[in-house]
Coordinates of C-alpha atoms and ligand atoms in Angstrom, one line a residue:
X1 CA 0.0 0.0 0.0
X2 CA 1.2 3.3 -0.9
X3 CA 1.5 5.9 2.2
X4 CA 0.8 9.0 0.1
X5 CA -0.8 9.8 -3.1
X6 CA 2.1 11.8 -4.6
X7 CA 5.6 11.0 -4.9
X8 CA 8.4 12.9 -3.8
X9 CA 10.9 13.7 -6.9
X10 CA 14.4 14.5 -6.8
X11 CA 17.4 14.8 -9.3
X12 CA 21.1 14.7 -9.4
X13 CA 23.5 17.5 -10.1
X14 CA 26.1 14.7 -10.6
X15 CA 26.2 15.4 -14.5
X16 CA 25.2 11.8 -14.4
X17 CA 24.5 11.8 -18.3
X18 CA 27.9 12.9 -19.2
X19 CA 29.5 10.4 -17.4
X20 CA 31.5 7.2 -19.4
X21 CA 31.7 8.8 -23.0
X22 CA 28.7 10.8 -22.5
X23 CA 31.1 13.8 -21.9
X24 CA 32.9 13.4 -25.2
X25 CA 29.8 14.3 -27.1
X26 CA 30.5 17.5 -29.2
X27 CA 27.8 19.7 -27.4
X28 CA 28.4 18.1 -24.0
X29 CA 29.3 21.5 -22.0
X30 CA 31.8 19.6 -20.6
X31 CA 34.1 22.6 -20.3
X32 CA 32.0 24.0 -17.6
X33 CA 31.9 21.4 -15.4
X34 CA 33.3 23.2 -13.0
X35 CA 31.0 26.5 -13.2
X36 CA 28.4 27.0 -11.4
X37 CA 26.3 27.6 -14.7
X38 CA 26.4 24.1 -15.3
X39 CA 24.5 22.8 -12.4
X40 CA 22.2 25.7 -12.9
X41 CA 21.2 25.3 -15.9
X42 CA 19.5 21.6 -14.8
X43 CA 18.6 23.2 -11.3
X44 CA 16.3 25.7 -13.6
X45 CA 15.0 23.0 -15.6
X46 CA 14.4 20.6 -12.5
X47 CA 12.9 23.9 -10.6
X48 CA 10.6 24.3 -14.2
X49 CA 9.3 20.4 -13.5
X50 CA 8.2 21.2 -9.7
X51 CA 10.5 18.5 -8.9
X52 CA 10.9 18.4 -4.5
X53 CA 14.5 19.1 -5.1
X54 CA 17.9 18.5 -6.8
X55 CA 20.8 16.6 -4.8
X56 CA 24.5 16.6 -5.2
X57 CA 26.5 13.3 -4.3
X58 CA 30.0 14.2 -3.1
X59 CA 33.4 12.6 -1.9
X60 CA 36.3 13.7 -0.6
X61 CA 39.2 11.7 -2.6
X62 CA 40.0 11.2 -6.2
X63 CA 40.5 7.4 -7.6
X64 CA 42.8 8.3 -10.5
X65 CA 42.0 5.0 -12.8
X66 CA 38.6 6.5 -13.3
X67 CA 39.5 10.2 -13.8
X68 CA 41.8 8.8 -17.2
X69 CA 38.7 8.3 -18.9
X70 CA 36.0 10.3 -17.7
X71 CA 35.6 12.7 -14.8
X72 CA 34.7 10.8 -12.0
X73 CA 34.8 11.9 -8.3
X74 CA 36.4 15.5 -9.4
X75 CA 33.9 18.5 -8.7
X76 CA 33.1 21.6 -6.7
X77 CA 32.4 21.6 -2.9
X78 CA 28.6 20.6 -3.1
X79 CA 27.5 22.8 -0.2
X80 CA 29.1 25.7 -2.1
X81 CA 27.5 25.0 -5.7
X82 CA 24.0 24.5 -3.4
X83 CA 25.0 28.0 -2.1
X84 CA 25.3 29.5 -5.3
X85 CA 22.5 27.8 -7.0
X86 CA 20.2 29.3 -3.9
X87 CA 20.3 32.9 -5.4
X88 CA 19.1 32.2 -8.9
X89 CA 16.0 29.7 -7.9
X90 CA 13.2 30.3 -5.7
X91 CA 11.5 27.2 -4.8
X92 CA 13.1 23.9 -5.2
X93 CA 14.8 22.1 -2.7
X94 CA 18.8 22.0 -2.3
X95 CA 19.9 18.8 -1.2
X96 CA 24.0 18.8 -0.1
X97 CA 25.9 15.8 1.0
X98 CA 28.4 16.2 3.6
X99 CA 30.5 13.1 5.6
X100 CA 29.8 12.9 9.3
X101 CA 33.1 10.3 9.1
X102 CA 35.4 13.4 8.6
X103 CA 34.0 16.6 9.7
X104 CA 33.0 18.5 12.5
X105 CA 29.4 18.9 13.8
X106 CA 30.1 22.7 14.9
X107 CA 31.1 23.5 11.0
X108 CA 28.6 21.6 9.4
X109 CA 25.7 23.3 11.4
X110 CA 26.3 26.1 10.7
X111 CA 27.3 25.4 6.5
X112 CA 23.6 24.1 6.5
X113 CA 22.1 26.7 8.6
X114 CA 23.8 29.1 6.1
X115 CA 22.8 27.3 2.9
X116 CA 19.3 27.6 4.8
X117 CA 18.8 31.3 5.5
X118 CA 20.7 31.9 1.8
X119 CA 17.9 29.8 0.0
X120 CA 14.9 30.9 2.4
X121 CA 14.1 27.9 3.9
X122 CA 15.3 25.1 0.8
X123 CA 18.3 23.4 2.1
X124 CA 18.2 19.8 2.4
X125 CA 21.3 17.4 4.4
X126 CA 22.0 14.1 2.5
X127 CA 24.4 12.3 5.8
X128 CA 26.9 10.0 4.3
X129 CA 29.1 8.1 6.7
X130 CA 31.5 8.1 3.0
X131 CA 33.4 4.9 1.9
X132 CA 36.7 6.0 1.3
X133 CA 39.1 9.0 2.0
X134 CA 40.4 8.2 5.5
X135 CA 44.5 9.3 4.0
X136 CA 43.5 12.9 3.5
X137 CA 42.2 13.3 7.1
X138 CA 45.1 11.8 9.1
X139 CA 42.9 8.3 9.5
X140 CA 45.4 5.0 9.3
X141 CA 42.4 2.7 7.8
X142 CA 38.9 3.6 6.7
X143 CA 36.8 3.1 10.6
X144 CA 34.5 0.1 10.1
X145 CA 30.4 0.7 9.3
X146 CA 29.3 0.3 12.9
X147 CA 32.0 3.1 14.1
X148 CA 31.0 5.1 11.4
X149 CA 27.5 4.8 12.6
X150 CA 28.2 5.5 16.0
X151 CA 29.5 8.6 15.1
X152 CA 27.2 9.5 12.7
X153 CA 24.2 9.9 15.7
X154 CA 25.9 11.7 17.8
X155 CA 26.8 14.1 15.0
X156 CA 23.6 14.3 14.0
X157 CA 22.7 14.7 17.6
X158 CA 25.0 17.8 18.0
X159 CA 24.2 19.3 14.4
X160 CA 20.6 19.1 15.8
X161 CA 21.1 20.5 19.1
X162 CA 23.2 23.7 17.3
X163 CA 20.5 24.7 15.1
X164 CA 18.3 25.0 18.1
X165 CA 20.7 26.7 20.5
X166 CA 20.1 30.3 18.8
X167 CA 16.3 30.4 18.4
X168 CA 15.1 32.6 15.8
X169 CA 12.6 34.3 18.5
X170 CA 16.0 35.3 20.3
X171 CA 16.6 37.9 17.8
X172 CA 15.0 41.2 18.8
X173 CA 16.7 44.2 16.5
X174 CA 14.8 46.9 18.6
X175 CA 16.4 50.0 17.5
X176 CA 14.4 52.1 20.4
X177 CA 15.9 50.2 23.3
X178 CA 19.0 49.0 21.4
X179 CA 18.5 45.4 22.7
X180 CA 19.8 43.3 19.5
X181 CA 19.0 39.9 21.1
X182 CA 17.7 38.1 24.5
X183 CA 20.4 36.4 25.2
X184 CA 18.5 34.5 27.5
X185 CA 17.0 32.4 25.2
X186 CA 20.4 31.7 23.4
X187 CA 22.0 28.3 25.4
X188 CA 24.7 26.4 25.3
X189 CA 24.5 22.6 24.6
X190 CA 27.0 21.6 26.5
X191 CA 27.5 18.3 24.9
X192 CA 29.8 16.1 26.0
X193 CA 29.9 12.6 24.0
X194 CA 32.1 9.7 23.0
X195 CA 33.1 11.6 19.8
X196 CA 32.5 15.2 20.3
X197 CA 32.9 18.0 22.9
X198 CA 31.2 20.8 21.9
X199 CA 29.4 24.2 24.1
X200 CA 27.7 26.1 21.7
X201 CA 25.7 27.9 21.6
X202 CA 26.2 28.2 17.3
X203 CA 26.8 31.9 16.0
X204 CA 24.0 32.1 13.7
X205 CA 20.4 32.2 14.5
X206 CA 18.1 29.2 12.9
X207 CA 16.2 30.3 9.7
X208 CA 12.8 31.2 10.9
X209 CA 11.1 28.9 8.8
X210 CA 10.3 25.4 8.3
X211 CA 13.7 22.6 9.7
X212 CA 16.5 21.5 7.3
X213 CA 15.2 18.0 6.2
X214 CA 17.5 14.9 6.7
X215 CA 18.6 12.3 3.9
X216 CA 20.6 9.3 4.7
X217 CA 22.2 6.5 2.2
X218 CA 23.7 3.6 3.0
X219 CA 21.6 0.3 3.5
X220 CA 23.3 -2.0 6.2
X221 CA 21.2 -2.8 9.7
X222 CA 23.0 0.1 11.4
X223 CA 22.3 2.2 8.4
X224 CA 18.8 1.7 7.6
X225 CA 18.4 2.3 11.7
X226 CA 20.3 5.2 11.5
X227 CA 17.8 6.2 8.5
X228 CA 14.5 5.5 11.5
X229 CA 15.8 7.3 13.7
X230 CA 16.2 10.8 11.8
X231 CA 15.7 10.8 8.0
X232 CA 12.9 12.4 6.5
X233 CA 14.4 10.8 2.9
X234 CA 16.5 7.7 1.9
X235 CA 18.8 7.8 -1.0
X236 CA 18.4 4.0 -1.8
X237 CA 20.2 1.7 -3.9
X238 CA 17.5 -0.6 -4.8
X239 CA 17.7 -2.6 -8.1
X240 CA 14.5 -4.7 -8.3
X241 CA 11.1 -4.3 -7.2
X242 CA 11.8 -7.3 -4.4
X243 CA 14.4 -5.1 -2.9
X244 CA 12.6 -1.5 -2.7
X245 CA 9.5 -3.5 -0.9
X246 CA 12.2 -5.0 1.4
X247 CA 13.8 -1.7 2.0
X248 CA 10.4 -0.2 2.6
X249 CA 9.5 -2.7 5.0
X250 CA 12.9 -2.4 6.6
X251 CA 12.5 1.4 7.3
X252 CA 8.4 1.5 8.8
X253 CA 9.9 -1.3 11.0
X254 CA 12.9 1.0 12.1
X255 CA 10.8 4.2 11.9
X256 CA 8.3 2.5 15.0
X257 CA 11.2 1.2 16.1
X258 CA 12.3 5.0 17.2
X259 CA 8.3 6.4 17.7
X260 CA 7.9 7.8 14.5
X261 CA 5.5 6.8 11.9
X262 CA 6.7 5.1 8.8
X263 CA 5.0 7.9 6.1
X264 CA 7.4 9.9 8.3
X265 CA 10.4 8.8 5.9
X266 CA 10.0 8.4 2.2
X267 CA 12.2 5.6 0.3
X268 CA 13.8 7.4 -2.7
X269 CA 15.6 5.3 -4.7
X270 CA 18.1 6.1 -7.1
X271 CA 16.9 5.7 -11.0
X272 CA 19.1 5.3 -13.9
X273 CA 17.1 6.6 -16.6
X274 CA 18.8 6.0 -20.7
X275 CA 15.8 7.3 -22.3
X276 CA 15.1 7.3 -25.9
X277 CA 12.3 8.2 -28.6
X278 CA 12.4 4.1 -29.2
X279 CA 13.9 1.1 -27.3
X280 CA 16.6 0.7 -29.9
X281 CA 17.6 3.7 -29.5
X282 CA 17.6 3.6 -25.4
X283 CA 19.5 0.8 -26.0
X284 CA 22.4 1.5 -28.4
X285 CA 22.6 5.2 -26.0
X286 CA 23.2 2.9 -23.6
X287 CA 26.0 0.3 -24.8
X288 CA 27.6 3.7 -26.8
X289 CA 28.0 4.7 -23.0
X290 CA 30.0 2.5 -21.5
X291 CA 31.5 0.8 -24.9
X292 CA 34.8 1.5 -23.2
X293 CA 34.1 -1.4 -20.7
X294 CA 35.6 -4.4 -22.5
X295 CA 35.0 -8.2 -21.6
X296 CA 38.5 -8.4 -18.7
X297 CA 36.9 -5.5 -17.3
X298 CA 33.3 -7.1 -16.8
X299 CA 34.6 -10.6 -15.9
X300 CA 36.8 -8.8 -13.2
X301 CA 33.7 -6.9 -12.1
X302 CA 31.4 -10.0 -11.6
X303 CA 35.2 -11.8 -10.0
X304 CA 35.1 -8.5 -7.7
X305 CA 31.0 -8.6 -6.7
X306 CA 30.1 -12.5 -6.5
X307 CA 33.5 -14.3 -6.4
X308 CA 33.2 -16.1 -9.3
X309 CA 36.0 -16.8 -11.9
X310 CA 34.2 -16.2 -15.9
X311 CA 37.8 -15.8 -17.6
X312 CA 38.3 -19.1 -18.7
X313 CA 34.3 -19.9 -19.4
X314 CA 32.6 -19.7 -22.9
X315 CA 30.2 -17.3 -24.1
X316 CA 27.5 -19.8 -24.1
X317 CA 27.9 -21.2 -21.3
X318 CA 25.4 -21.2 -18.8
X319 CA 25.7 -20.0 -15.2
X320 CA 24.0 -21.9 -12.7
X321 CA 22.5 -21.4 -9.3
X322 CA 25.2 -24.3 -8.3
X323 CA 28.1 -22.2 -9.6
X324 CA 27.4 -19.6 -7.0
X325 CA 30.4 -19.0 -4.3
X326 CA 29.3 -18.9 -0.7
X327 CA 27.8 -15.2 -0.6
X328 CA 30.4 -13.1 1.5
X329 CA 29.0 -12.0 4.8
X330 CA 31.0 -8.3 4.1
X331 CA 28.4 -5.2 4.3
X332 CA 30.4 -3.9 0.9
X333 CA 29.0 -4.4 -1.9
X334 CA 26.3 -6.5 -0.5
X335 CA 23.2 -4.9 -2.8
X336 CA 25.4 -5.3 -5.8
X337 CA 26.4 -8.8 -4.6
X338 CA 22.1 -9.9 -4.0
X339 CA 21.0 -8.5 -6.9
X340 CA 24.1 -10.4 -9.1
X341 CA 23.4 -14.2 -7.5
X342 CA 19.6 -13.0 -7.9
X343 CA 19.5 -12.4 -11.6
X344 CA 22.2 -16.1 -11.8
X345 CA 19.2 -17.7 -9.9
X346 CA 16.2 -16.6 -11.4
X347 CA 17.2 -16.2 -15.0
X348 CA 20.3 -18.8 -15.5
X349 CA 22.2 -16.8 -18.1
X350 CA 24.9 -17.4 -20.3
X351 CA 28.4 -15.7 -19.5
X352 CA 27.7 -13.2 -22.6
X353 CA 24.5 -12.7 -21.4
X354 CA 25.8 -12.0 -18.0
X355 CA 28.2 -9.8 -19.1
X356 CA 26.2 -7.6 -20.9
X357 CA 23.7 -6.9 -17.7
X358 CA 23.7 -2.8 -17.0
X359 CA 24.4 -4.4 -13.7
X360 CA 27.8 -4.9 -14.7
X361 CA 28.0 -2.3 -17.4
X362 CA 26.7 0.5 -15.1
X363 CA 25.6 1.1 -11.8
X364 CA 23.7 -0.9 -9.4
X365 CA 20.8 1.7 -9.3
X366 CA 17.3 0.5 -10.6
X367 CA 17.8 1.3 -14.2
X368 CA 15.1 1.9 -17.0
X369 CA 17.1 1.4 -20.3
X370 CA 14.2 2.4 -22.8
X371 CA 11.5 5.0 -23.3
X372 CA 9.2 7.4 -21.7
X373 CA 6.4 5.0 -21.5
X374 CA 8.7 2.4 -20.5
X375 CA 10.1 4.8 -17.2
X376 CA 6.5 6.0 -16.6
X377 CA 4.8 2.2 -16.5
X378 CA 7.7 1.3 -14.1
X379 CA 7.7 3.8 -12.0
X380 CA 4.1 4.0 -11.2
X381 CA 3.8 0.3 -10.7
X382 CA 6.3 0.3 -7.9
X383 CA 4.8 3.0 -6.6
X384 CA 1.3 1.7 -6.6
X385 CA 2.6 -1.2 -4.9
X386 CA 3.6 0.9 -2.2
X387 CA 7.9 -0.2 -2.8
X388 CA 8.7 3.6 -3.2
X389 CA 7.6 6.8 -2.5
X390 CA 9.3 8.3 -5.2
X391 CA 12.7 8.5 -7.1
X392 CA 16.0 10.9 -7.3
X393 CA 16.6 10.9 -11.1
X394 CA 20.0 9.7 -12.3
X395 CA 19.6 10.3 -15.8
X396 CA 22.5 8.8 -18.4
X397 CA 24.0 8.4 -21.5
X398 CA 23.0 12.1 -22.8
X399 CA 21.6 15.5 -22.3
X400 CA 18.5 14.0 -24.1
X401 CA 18.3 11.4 -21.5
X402 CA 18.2 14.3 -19.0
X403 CA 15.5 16.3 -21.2
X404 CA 13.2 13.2 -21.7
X405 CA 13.1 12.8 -17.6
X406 CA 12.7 16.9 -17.1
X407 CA 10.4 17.3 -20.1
X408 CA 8.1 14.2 -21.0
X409 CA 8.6 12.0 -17.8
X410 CA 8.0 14.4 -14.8
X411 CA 4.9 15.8 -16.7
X412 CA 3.6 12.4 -17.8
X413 CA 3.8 11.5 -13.6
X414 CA 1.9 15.3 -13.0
X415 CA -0.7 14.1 -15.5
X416 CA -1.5 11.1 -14.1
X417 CA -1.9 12.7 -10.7
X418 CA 1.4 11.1 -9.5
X419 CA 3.2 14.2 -8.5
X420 CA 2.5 17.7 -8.5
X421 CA 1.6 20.3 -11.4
X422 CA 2.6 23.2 -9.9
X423 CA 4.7 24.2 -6.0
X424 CA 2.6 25.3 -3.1
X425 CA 5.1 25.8 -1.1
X426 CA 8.5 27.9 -1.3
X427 CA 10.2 25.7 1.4
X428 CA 11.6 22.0 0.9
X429 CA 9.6 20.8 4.3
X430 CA 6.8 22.8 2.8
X431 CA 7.0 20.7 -0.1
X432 CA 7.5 17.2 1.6
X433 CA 4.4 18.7 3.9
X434 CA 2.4 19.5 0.5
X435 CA 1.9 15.8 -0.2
X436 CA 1.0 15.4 3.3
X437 CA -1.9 18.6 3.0
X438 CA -2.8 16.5 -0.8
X439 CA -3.3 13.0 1.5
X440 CA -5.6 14.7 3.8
X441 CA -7.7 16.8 1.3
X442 CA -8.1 13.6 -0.8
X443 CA -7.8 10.6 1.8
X444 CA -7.1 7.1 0.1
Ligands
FMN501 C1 22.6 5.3 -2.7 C2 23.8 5.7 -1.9 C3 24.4 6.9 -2.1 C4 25.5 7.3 -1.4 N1 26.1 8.5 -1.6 C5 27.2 8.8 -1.0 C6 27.9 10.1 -1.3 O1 27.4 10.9 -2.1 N2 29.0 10.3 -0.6 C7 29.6 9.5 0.3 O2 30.6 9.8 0.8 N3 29.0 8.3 0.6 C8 27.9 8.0 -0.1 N4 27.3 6.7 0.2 C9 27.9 5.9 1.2 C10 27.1 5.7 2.5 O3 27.0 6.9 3.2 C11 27.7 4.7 3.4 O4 28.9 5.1 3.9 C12 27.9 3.4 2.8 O5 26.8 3.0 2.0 C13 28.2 2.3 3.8 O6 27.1 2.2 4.7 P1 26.1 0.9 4.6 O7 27.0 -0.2 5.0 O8 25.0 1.2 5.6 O9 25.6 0.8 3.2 C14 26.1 6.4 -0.5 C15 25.5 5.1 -0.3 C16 24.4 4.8 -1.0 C17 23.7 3.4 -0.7

C-alpha cells in the first residue's frame, strides 16, 4: 500500500549523463563542469518540472583510474554549488551531501544553517558516513560501518542541538531600546559525548522557517536504523522491485522502532534513466556509453561482486544457481552482490549474457534502459505497490536522457496525478508537507 498519493521527486546534479563517454559528445558542455552555470542550468530546468529538489553526491578523494577516462569523483564543494544555486531559484529544494566520518558537527551546522537562511528555507542534508578517503584526514584505515555509525548519531545529535541553541525568537533588532537579542534564550548545549565536545551555543540564529530536512544512504542494519531514527528521505540503492519492498518494510519497522511513523520517511531510490524516442535507441545510448568497458573489465567486475571466476568460461555457457560461491557475509558491496546471484538464480544466463547486464555495465541503481512510457509504467507500478515513495533521477547516457526525464517523464507522472503540477510551497519541508496537505484533502 502506498502511504501517500504523490511521490516525492528528486534529481542529481552529478552530470550523471555525461559520465562514461557521454562527456565526449560535441555539445556536451563539458568545459564548464566546474561552473556553477552548469549545475544551474539543470537546477532551472528541474525547478521548471516542480521537482521536490535537486541533490548533489560528493566525496572527498580522487580514484585516479577513473579520472583517465572520464571525470569521476572530481567537482566543486557541493555545499558551495548549493549555495550558489540558492540565489538564482526560488522554490526547489537544495539537497548537499556532507560526511559525518570526517567533519566537525560545529562546521557543518552552521554550512547548513547558512545554505538555509541563503535559500529561504530550501536546504536539504544528505548524511553520508563516506566509503573512502580516511589518507587525507590523518585516519590509518577507513573506521568500520558500525564506528562510522556510531558517530554518525551523535553528529547528527550535535548538528541538531546547534541549530536549536540560537532560536530565531531570540533575535530582537529593537532600535528604540538597542536590545539586539535576549540572550537568554540563546543556550549552550553543552555536549559532552564519546566523539564530540562541543558548548555552543552556534553563532547564527536558525532560519525562521520550516527545519533543514535529513537524507541518509547507506543500507546496512545500522544504516537503515540510522535512517528511522532521523531521516525524512532515503537515498536507496534498490535494483528490483523485491528489494525496494524489502527496504520499505525495513525502514516502517525501524521508523516504529524510534516512535515515529513510517509515512514519516520516504524511500527514494536512485533511478538510472537512458531514455530514448524508441527502445533501440535507449538501448544502443546505452551500450555507446560505457562501450569502453571491454569483456577483462566485466569478468573482473562479476570476479570483484560474486567471487566467481568467468575468464576461462565460454560465451554460451550457462551460469548456474550451483556455480554460485558462498555469498560473503561483508556489508560492501552487498546490494550489488544480491541483486548479481539474484538475476544467476532466477534467470540462469549465459556468460555473454551475463556480461552484458547494466548491472555490470553500469551502476547498481534500478535502471530503465528504454522509453518514456517504459520509465512511466515502471515507475508507477512500484509505486502503486507501495515499494517507493518516489525517485531521485540519475539520468545517463546524454543531455536527451536528462531532457526526456525533465520534459516528458516528470509531466507524464503530473498528469496522471502522481506528483505535483505546480509548487505550493516555497520551502523544501513545505514541499515534503504539500503531499501530506494532498493525503488529507483527498484521503485514500
Ligand atoms: C545510494 C547511496 C548513495 C551514497 N552517496 C554517498 C555520497 O554521495 N558520498 C559518500 O561519501 N558516501 C555515499 N554513500 C555511502 C554511505 O553513506 C555509506 O557510507 C555506505 O553505503 C556504507 O554504509 P552501509 O553499510 O550502511 O551501506 C552512499 C550510499 C548509498 C547506498
Amino acid at each position: 500500500m502506498k502511504l501517500r498519493p504523490k511521490m516525492c521527486i528528486g534529481i542529481s546534479l552529478a552530470p550523471t549523463w555525461l559520465s562514461g563517454e557521454g562527456w565526449r559528445q560535441p555539445d556536451s558542455g563539458i568545459e564548464g563542469l566546474y561552473s556553477s552555470d552548469f549545475a544551474l542550468d539543470t537546477a532551472k530546468q528541474a525547478e521548471a518540472a516542480h521537482l521536490d529538489f535537486v541533490f548533489r553526491p560528493d566525496a572527498n578523494y580522487l580514484p585516479l583510474p577513473v579520472l583517465e577516462q572520464s571525470f569521476g569523483f572530481s567537482s566543486l564543494d557541493a555545499t558551495l554549488l548549493m549555495a550558489s544555486i540558492a540565489r538564482e531559484t526560488a522554490r526547489i529544494g537544495l539537497v548537499t551531501t556532507i560526511s559525518t566520518t570526517f567533519g566537525h558537527p560545529y562546521l557543518v551546522a552552521r554550512q547548513l544553517m547558512s545554505l538555509h537562511w541563503l535559500s529561504h528555507g530550501r536546504a536539504g542534508w544528505n548524511i553520508v558516513t563516506a566509503l573512502q578517503g580516511h589518507e587525507n584526514f590523518g585516519l590509518p584505515a577507513m573506521p568500520p560501518s558500525d564506528a562510522r555509525y556510531t558517530r554518525a548519531i551523535e553528529f547528527a545529535e550535535v548538528v541538531r542541538a546547534l541549530w536549536s541553541s540560537f532560536p530565531s525568537e531570540a533575535l530582537l533588532v529593537d532600535r528604540v531600546s538597542g536590545r539586539y537579542a535576549d540572550t537568554a534564550q540563546i543556550l549552550p548545549i553543552k555536549h559532552h559525548g564519546a566523539e564530540f565536545a562541543v558548548e555552543g551555543p552556534m553563532n547564527l540564529p536558525r532560519f525562521p522557517g520550516p527545519r533543514i530536512p535529513l537524507m541518509q544512504a547507506g543500507g546496512s542494519a545500522k544504516g537503515v536504523d540510522f535512517a528511522g531514527q532521523v531521516a525524512d528521505l532515503v537515498f536507496g540503492m534498490t535494483p528490483d522491485i523485491a528489494s525496494a519492498k524489502a527496504m520499505r518494510d525495513q525502514l516502517s519497522a525501524r521508523a516504529r522502532a524510534h516512535g515515529r511513523a513510517p509515512r514519516d520517511i520516504r524511500l527514494l531510490p536512485g533511478l538510472s534513466l537512458y531514455l530514448g524516442e524508441t527502445r533501440k535507441e535507449a538501448r544502443a545510448l546505452f551500450l555507446e556509453t560505457h562501450r569502453r568497458v571491454d569483456r577483462m573489465q566485466r569478468v573482473e567486475r562479476v570476479l570483484s561482486v560474486i567471487g566467481l571466476d568467468l575468464s576461462e568460461w565460454p560465451d554460451d555457457r550457462r551460469i548456474l544457481p550451483s556455480d554460485l560461491p558462498q555469498p560473503s557475509t561483508s556489508n560492501w558491496g552487498r546490494t550489488h552482490r544480491e541483486r548479481l546471484r539474484r538475476i544467476v538464480e532466477t534467470e540462469q544466463p549465459t556468460v555473454a549474457e551475463l556480461l552484458a547486464r547494466p548491472e555490470i555495465l553500469s551502476s547498481v541503481h534500478w535502471q530503465v534502459i528504454g522509453t518514456v512510457d517504459d520509465a512511466f509504467a515502471e515507475i508507477s507500478n512500484w509505486f502503486e505497490a507501495g515499494a517507493i515513495d518516489g525517485f531521485i533521477a540519475v539520468p545517463g547516457g546524454a543531455r536527451s536522457s536528462l531532457d526526456l526525464t525533465l520534459k516528458a517523464l516528470v509531466p507524464r507522472l503530473a498528469e496522471a496525478g502522481l506528483f505535483r503540477k505546480a509548487y505550493r510551497s516555497a520551502t523544501f519541508l513545505g514541499h515534503l508537507q504539500d503531499e501530506d496537505e494532498t493525503a488529507r484533502t483527498n484521503p485514500g
